[in-house]
Short mmCIF file of C-alpha atoms and ligand atoms in Angstrom, two decimals:
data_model
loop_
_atom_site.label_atom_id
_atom_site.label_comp_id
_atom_site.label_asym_id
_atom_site.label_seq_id
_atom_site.Cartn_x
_atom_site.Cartn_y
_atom_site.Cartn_z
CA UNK A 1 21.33 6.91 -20.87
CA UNK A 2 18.01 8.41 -20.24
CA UNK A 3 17.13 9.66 -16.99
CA UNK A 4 14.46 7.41 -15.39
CA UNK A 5 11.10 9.56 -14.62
CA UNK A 6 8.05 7.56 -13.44
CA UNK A 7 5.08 9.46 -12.56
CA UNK A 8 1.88 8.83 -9.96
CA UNK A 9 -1.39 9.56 -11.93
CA UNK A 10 -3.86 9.30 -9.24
CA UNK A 11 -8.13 10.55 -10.50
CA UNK A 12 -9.15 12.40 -7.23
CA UNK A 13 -12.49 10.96 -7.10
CA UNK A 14 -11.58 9.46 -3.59
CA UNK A 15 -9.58 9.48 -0.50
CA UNK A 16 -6.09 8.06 -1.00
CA UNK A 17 -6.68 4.61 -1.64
CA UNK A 18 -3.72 1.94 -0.13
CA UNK A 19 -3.11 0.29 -3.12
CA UNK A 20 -3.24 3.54 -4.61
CA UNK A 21 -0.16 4.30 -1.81
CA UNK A 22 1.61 0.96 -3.56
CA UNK A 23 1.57 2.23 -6.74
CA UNK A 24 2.90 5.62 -5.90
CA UNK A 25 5.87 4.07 -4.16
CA UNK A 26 6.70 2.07 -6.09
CA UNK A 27 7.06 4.01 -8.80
CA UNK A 28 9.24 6.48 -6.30
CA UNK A 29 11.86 3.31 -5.52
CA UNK A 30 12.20 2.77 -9.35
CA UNK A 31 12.79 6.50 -9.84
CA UNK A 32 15.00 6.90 -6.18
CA UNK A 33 17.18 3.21 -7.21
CA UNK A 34 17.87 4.94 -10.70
CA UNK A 35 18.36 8.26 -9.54
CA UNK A 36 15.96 9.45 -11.16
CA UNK A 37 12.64 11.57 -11.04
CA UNK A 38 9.33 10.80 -9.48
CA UNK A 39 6.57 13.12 -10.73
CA UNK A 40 2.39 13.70 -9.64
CA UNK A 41 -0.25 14.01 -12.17
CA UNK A 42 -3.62 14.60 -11.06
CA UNK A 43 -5.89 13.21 -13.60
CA UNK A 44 -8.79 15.34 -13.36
CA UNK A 45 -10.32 15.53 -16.30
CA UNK A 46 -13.32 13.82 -15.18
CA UNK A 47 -14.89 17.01 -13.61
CA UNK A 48 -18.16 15.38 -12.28
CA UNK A 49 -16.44 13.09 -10.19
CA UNK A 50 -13.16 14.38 -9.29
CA UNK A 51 -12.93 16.75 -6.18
CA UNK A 52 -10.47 18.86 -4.82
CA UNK A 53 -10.94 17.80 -1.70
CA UNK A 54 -9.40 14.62 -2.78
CA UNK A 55 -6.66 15.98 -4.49
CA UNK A 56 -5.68 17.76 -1.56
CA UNK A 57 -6.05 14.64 0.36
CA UNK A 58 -4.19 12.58 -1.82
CA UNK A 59 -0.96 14.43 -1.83
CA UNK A 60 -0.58 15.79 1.92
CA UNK A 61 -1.09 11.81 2.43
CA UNK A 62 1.76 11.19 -0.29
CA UNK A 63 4.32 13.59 1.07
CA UNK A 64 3.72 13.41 4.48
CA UNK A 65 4.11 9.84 3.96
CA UNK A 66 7.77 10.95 2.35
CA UNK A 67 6.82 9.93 -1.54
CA UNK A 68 7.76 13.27 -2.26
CA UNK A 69 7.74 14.16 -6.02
CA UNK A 70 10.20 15.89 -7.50
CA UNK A 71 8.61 19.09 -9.07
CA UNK A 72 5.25 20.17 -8.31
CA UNK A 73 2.40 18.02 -9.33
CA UNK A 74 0.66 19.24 -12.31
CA UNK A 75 -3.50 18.84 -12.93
CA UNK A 76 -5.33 17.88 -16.33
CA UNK A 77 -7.87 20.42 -15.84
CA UNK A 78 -5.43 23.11 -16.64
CA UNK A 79 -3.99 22.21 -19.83
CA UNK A 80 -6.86 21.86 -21.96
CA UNK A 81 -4.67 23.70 -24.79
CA UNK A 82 -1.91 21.19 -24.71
CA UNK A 83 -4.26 18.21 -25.48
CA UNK A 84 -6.02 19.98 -28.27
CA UNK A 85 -2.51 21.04 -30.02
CA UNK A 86 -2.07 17.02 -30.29
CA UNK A 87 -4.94 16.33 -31.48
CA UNK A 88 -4.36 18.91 -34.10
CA UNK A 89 -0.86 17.08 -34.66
CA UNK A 90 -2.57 13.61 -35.44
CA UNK A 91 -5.05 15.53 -38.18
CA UNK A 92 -2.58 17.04 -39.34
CA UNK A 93 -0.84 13.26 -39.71
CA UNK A 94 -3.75 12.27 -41.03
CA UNK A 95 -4.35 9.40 -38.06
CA UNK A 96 -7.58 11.00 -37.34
CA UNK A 97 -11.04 11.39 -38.50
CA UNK A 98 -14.45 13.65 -37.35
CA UNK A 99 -16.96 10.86 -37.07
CA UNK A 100 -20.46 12.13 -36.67
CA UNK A 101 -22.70 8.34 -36.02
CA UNK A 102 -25.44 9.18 -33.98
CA UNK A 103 -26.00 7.27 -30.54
CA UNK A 104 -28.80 5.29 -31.91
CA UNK A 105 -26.13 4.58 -35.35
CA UNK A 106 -23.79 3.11 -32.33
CA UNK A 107 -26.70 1.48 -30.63
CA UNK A 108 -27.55 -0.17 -33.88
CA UNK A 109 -23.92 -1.14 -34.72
CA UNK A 110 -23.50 -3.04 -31.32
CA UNK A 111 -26.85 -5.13 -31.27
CA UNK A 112 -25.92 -6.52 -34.90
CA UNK A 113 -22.58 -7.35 -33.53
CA UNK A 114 -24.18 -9.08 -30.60
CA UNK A 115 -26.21 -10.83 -32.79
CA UNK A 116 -23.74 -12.05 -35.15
CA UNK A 117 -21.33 -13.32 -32.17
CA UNK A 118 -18.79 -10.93 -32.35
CA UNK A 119 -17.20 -8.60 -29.82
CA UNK A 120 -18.88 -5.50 -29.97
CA UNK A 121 -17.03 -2.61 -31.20
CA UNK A 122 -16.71 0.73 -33.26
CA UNK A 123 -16.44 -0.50 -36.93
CA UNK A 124 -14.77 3.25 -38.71
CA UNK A 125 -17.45 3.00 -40.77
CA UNK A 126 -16.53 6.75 -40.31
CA UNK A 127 -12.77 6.73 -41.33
CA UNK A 128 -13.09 7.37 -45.53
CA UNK A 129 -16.10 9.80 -45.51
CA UNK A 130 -14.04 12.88 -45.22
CA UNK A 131 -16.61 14.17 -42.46
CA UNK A 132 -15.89 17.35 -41.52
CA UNK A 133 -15.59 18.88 -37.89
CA UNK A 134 -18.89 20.11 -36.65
CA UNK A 135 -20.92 20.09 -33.46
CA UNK A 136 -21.88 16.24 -33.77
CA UNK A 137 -18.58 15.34 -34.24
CA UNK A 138 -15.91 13.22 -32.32
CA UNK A 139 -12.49 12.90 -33.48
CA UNK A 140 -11.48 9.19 -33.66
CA UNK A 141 -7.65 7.89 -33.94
CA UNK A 142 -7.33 5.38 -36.99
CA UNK A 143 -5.91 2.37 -35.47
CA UNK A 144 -3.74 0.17 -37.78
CA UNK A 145 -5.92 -2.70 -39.05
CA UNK A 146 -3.80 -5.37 -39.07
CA UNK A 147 -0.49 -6.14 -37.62
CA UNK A 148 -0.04 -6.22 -33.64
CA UNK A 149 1.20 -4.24 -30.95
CA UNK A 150 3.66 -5.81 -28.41
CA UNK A 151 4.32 -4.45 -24.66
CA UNK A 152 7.33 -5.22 -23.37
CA UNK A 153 6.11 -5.27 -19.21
CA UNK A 154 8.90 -5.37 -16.98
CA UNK A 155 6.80 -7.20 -14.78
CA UNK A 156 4.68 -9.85 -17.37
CA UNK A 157 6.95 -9.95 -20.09
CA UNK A 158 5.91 -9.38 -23.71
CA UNK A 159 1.99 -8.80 -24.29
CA UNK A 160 0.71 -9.15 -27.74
CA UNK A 161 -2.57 -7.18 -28.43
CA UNK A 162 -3.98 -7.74 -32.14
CA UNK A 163 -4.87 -4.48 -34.02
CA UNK A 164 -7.87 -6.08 -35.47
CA UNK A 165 -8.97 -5.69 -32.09
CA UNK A 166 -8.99 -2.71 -31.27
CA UNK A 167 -11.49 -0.07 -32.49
CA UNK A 168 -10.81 3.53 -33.25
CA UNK A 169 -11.14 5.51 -30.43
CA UNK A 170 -12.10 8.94 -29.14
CA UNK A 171 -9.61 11.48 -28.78
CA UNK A 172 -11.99 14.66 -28.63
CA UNK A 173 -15.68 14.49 -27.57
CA UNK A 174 -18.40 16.15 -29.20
CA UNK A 175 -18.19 18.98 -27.02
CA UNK A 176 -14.20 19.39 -28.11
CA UNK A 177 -12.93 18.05 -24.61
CA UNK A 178 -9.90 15.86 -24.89
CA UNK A 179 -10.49 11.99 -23.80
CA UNK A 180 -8.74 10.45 -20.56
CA UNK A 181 -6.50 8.47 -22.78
CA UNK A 182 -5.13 11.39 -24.69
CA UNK A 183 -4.66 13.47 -21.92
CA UNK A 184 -2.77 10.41 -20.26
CA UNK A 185 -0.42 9.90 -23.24
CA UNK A 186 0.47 13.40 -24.05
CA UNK A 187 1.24 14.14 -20.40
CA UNK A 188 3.34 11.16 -20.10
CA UNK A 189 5.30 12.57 -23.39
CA UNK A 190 5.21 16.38 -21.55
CA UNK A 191 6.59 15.43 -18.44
CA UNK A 192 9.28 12.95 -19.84
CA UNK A 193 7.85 10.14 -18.33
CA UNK A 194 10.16 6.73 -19.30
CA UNK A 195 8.48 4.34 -17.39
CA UNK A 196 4.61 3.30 -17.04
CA UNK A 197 4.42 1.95 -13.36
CA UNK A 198 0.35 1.11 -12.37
CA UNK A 199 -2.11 -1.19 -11.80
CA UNK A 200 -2.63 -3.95 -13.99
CA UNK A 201 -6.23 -3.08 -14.77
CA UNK A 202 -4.35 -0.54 -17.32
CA UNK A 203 -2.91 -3.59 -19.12
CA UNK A 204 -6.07 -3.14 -21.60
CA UNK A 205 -5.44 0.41 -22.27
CA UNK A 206 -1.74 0.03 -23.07
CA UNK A 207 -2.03 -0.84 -26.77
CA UNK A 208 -4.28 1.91 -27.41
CA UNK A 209 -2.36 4.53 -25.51
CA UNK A 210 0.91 2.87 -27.99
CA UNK A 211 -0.97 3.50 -30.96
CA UNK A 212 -1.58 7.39 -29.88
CA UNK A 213 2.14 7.98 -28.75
CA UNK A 214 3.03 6.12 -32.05
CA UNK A 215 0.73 8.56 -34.39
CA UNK A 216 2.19 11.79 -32.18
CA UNK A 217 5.69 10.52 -32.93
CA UNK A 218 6.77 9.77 -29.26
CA UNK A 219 9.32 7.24 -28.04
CA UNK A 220 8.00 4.39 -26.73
CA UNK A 221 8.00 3.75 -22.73
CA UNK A 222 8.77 1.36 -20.01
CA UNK A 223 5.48 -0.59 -18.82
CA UNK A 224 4.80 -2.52 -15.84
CA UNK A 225 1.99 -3.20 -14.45
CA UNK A 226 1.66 -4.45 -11.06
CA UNK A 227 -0.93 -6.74 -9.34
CA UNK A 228 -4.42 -5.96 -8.27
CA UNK A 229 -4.57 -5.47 -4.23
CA UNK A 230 -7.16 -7.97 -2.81
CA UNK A 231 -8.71 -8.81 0.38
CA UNK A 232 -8.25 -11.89 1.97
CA UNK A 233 -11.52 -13.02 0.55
CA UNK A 234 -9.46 -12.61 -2.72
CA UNK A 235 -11.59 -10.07 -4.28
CA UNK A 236 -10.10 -6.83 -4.77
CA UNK A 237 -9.80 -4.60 -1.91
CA UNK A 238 -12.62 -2.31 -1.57
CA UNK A 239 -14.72 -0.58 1.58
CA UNK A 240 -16.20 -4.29 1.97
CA UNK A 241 -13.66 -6.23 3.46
CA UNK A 242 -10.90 -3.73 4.75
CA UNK A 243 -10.40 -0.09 5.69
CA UNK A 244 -9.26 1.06 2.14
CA UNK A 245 -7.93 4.73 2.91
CA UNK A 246 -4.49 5.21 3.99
CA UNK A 247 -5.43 7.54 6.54
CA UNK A 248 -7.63 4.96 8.41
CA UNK A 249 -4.57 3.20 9.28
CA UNK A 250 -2.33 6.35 10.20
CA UNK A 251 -5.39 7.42 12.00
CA UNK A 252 -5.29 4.11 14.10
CA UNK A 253 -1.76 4.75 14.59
CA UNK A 254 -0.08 2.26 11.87
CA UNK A 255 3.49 3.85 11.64
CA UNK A 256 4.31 5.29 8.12
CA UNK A 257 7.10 2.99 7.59
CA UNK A 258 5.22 -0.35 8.70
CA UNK A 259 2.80 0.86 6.25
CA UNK A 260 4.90 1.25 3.47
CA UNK A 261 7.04 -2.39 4.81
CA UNK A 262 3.28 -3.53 4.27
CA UNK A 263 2.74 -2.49 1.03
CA UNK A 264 5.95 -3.11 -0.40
CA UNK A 265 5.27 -6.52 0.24
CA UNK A 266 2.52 -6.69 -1.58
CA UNK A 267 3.80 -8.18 -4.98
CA UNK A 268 7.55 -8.18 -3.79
CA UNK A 269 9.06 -9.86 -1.34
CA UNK A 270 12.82 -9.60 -0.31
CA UNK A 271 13.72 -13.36 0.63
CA UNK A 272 13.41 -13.84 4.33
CA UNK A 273 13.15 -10.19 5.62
CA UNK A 274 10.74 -9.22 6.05
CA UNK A 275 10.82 -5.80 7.99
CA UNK A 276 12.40 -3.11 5.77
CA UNK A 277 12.27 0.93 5.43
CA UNK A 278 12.43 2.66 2.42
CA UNK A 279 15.66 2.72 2.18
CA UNK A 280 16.60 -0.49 2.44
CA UNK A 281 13.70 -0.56 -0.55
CA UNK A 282 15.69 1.70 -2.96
CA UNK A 283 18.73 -0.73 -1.72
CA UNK A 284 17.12 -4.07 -2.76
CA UNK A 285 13.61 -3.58 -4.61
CA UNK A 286 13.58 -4.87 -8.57
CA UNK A 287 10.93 -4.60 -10.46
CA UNK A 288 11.40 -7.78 -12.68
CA UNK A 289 10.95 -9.80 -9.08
CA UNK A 290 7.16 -8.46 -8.53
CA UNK A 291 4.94 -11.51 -8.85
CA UNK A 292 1.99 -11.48 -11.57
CA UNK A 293 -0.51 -12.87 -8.81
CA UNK A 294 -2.69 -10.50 -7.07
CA UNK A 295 -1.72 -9.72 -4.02
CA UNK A 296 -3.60 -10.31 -0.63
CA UNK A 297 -3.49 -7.30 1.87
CA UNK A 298 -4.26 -9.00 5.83
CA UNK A 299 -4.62 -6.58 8.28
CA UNK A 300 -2.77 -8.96 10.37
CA UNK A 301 0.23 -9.02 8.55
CA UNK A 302 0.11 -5.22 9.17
CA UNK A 303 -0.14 -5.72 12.94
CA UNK A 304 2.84 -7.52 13.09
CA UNK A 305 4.91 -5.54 10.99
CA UNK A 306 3.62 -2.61 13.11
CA UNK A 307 4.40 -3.91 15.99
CA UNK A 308 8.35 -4.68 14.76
CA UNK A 309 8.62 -1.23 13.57
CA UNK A 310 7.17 -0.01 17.09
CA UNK A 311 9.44 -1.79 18.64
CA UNK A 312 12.64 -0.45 17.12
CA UNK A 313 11.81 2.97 18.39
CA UNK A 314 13.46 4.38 20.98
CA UNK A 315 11.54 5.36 24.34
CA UNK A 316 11.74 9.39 23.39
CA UNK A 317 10.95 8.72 19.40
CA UNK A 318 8.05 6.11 20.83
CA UNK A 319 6.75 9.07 23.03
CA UNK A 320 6.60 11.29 20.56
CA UNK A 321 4.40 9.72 18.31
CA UNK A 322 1.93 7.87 21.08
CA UNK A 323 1.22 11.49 22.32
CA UNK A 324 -1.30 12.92 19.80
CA UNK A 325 -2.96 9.53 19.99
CA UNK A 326 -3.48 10.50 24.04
CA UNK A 327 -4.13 13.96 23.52
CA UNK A 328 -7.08 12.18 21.70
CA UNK A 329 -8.58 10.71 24.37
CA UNK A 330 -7.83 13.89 26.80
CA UNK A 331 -4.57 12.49 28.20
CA UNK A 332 -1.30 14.53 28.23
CA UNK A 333 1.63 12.30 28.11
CA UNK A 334 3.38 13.33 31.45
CA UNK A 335 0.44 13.65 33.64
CA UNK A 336 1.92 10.38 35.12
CA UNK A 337 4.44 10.00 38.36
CA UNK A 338 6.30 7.03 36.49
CA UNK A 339 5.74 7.83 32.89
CA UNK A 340 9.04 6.64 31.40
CA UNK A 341 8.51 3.25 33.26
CA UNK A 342 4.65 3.00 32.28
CA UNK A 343 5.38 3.84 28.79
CA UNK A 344 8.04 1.80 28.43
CA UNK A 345 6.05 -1.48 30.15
CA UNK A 346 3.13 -0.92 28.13
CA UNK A 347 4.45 -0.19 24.55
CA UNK A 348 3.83 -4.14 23.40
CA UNK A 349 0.14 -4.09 24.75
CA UNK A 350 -1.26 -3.08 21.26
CA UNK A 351 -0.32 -3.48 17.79
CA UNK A 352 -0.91 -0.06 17.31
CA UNK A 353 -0.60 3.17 18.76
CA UNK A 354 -4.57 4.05 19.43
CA UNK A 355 -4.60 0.93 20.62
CA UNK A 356 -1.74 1.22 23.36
CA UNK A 357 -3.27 4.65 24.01
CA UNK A 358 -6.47 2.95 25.48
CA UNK A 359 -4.29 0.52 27.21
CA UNK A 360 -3.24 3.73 28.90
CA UNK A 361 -6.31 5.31 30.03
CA UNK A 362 -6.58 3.51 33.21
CA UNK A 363 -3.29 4.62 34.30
CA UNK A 364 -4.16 7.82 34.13
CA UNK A 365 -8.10 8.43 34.90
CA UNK A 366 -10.72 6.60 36.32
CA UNK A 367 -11.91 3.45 34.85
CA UNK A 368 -14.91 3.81 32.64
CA UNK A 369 -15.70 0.55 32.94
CA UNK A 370 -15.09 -3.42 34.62
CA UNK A 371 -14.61 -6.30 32.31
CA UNK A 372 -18.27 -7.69 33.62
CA UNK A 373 -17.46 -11.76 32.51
CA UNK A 374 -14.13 -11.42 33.99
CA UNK A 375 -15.64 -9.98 37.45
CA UNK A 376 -18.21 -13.17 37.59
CA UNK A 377 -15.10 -15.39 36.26
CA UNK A 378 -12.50 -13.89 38.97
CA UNK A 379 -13.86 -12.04 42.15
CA UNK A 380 -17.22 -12.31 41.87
CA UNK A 381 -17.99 -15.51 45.19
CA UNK A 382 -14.54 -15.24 46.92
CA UNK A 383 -13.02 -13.61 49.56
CA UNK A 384 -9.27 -13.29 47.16
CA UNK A 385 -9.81 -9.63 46.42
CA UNK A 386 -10.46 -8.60 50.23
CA UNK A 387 -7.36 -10.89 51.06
CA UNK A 388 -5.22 -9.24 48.89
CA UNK A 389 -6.11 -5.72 50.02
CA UNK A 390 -4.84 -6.39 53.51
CA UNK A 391 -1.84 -7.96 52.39
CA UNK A 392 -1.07 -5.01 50.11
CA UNK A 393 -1.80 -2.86 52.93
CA UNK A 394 0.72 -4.28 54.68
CA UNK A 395 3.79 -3.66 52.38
CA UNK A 396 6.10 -1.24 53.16
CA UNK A 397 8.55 -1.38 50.52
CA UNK A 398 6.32 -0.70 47.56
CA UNK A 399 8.78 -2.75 45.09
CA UNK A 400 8.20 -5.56 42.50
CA UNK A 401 10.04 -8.04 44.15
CA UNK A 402 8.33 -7.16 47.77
CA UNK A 403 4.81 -6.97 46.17
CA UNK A 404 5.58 -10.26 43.89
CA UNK A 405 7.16 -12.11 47.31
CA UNK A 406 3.90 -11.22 49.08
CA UNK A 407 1.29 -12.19 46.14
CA UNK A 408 3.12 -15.55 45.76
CA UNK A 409 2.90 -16.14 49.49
CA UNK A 410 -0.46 -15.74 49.24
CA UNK A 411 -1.22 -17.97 46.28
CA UNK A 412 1.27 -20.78 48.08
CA UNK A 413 -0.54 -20.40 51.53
CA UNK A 414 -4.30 -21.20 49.84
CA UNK A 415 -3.21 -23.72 47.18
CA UNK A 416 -4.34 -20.89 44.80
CA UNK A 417 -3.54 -21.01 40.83
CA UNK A 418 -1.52 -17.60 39.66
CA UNK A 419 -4.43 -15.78 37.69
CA UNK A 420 -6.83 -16.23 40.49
CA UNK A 421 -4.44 -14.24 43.11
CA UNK A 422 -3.44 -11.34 39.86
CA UNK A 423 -6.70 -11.31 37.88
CA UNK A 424 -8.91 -10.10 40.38
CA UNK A 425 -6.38 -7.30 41.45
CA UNK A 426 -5.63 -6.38 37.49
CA UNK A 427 -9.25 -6.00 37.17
CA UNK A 428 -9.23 -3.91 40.09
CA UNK A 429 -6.77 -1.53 38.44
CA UNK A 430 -7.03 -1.41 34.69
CA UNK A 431 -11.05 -2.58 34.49
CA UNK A 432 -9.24 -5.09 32.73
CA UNK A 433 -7.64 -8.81 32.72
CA UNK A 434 -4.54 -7.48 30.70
CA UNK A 435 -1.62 -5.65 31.73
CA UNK A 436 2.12 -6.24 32.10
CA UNK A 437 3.58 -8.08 35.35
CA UNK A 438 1.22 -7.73 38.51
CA UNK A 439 4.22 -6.56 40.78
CA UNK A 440 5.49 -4.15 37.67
CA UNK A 441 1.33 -2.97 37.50
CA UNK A 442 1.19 -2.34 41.21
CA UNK A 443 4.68 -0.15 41.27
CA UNK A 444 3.20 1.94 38.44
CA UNK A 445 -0.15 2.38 40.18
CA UNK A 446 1.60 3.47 43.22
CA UNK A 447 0.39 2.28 47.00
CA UNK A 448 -2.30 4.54 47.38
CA UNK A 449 -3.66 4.08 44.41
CA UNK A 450 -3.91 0.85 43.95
CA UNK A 451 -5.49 0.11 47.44
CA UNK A 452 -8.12 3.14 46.37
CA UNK A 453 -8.99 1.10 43.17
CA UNK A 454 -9.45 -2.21 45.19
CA UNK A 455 -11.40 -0.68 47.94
CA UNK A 456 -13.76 0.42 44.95
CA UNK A 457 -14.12 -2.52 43.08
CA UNK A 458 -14.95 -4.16 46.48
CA UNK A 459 -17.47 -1.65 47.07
CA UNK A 460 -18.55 -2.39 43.19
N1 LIG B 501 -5.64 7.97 -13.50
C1 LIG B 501 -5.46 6.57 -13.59
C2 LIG B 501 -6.00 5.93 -12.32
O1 LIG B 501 -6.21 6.60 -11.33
C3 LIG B 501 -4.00 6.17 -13.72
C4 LIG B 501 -3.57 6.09 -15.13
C5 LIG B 501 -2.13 5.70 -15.32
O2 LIG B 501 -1.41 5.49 -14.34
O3 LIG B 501 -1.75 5.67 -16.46
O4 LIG B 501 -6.23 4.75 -12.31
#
């Protein structure tokens, strides 16, 4: 049997895009479950809009995100001659004709088709003039008249496109530049691609990218062609209702592999489980199970999934990757008496890493700022706060169960309800209403510290 290759053929005319991030692994499970080869194409023909900039961002984003490909990526805008030679092959085959219609000719063509209530397309009124090449010219493919194409998708089954359909498109502009869809074709043939994996707004371009292959003599491929991405206002995902570039979410501090759990789920789902690695993706991922409905990306389902892969991190690995995220905001890591036990208590306080990281800045600097509602809610008309800093005072074994004894004394002895004895002293701390047990909070704070904070917000 053939060896499997599937290939990523990202345009850089943009950051790396997340469903852009679905594609590309998916088509690296197919290749990885069928040990085969995953391959990067940088469609770059296009050389007004595509930047390398992008390309560069595209695929240190890909590998660092471990879609590796398996030889070195290879870029349109370098093999000009390649595309020409099969153009030359499909003259020579006698598939193709120079057309020379003018714009206007077009223009013309289109408003009588309008008129006469059919879908507007090139006629070949071109193909039997025996034209010959010249500076006006395009070269157009002659599609079949009659007789239909069918795409076998792995994903939608059989597709049936009618010839008559289809006009005859252009392989080489004017100017002698190969089109995007004969670039796309031969390269597929070039880097013995088997298997089409993208989104489905290629589904349209399929037949005519068959009929090239077919007048170049290549074998036919594998298609399938996965669901659009959408936002949960069901439109597809762009800038307006989510962050669409995959390094938004790393730069938040979304883990790679709750990233790719999250996008793997979009379109496939594997029964009840729903946190996976990519492993366990090559394990149990089949193509013939994606769904045809687009697929919603929520943010929210993100968080979670974040948070389970957070969680299955141990303390040192955890560490290790919350770091840069202080670094960011001018903390080091271990500037911190009780780091492993702050860490550790405060690892569930976000969904994601930036997030925890500003839970952290209290315990390490000076706050920046008081919660001002929960102040009026929780200290501001009471005497609680002062209470509590003479009772604290008084502590001499600076433990949970000590401090928790004491604060539940407290609350008993003045009929008091838990979060007004601990909000007023969390504030006091963190700025804050949210952190993790008040005797566990106090401990981390230290004595001395956490009478200093509550003699300022007194002083507030
Ligand atoms: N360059 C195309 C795109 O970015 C992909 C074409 C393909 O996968 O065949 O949408």
């Amino acid at each position: 049997m053939k060896e499997i290759v599937t290939r990523f053929a990202p345009s850089p005319t943009g950051t790396l895009h997340i469903g852009g991030v679905r594609t590309a692994l998916f088509n690296y499970v197919y290749a990885k479950q069928n040990n085969g080869k995953f391959l990067i194409r940088i469609e770059d023909t296009d050389r007004e809009r595509s930047q390398k900039k992008y390309e560069e961002n595209i695929l240190n984003n890909l590998s660092s995100i471990g879609l590796i490909p398996d030889e070195k990526p290879i870029n349109q805008s370098q093999r000009n001659n390649i595309y020409i030679k099969a153009a030359e092959k499909i003259i020579e085959s006698g598939n193709a004709y120079w057309c020379d219609c003018s714009q206007e000719n077009l223009d013309q063509m289109r408003k009588e088709q309008i008129a006469a209530g059919k879908k507007p397309m090139y006629d070949g009124r071109s193909r039997n003039l025996g034209i010959q090449q010249s500076e006006k010219t395009v070269l157009r493919l002659a599609t079949p008249e009659d007789g239909e194409i069918i795409v076998n998708d792995l994903i939608r089954g059989e597709i049936k496109f009618n010839n008559s359909e289809l006009d005859d498109l252009i392989l080489l502009r004017s100017d002698g530049t190969p089109t995007y869809h004969l670039c796309n074709v031969v390269d597929d043939y070039e880097q013995n691609v088997t298997t089409v994996i993208r989104g489905e707004d290629h589904i349209s371009n399929t037949p005519r990218q068959i009929h090239i292959q077919k007048a170049l003599g290549y074998p036919d491929l594998e298609y399938a062609h996965l669901p659009l991405v959408l936002g949960t206002d069901k439109k597809r995902l762009s800038k307006r209702n989510a962050a669409t570039s995959l390094e938004e979410y790393r730069d938040k501090g979304y883990l790679d592999s709750a990233i790719l759990n999250t996008l793997a789920r979009l379109g496939w789902s594997q029964g009840e489980n729903e946190v996976f690695y990519l492993d366990d993706l090559i394990k149990n991922f089949n193509i013939k199970e994606v769904q045809k409905a687009g697929a919603i990306f929520d943010i929210t389902k993100l968080d979670w999934l974040n948070s389970q892969h957070l969680s299955k991190l141990s303390l040192e690995e955890f560490k290790n990757l919350l770091k840069p995220f202080l670094d960011e905001i001018g903390i080091n890591i271990n500037d911190h008496e009780n780091v492993d036990l702050l860490i550790e208590s405060l690892r569930t306080s976000d969904n994601n890493l930036s997030g925890i990281a500003n839970m952290l800045y209290p315990y390490y600097k000076d706050i920046k700022e008081y919660d001002d509602a929960a102040i009026k809610k929780f200290v501001t008309g009471n005497t609680i706060l002062h209470d509590l800093k003479e009772i604290l005072h008084n502590i001499d074994n600076w433990d949970e169960e000590s401090i928790n004894n004491a604060l539940t004394k407290y609350q008993e002895d003045n009929n008091l309800k838990v979060p007004q004895v601990n909000q007023p002293v969390r504030i006091a701390l963190t700025g804050k209403t949210k952190s993790p047990g008040l005797g566990l909070t106090l401990v981390i704070f230290g004595k001395e510290l956490s009478l200093e904070r509550i003699e300022k917000l007194l002083t507030f």
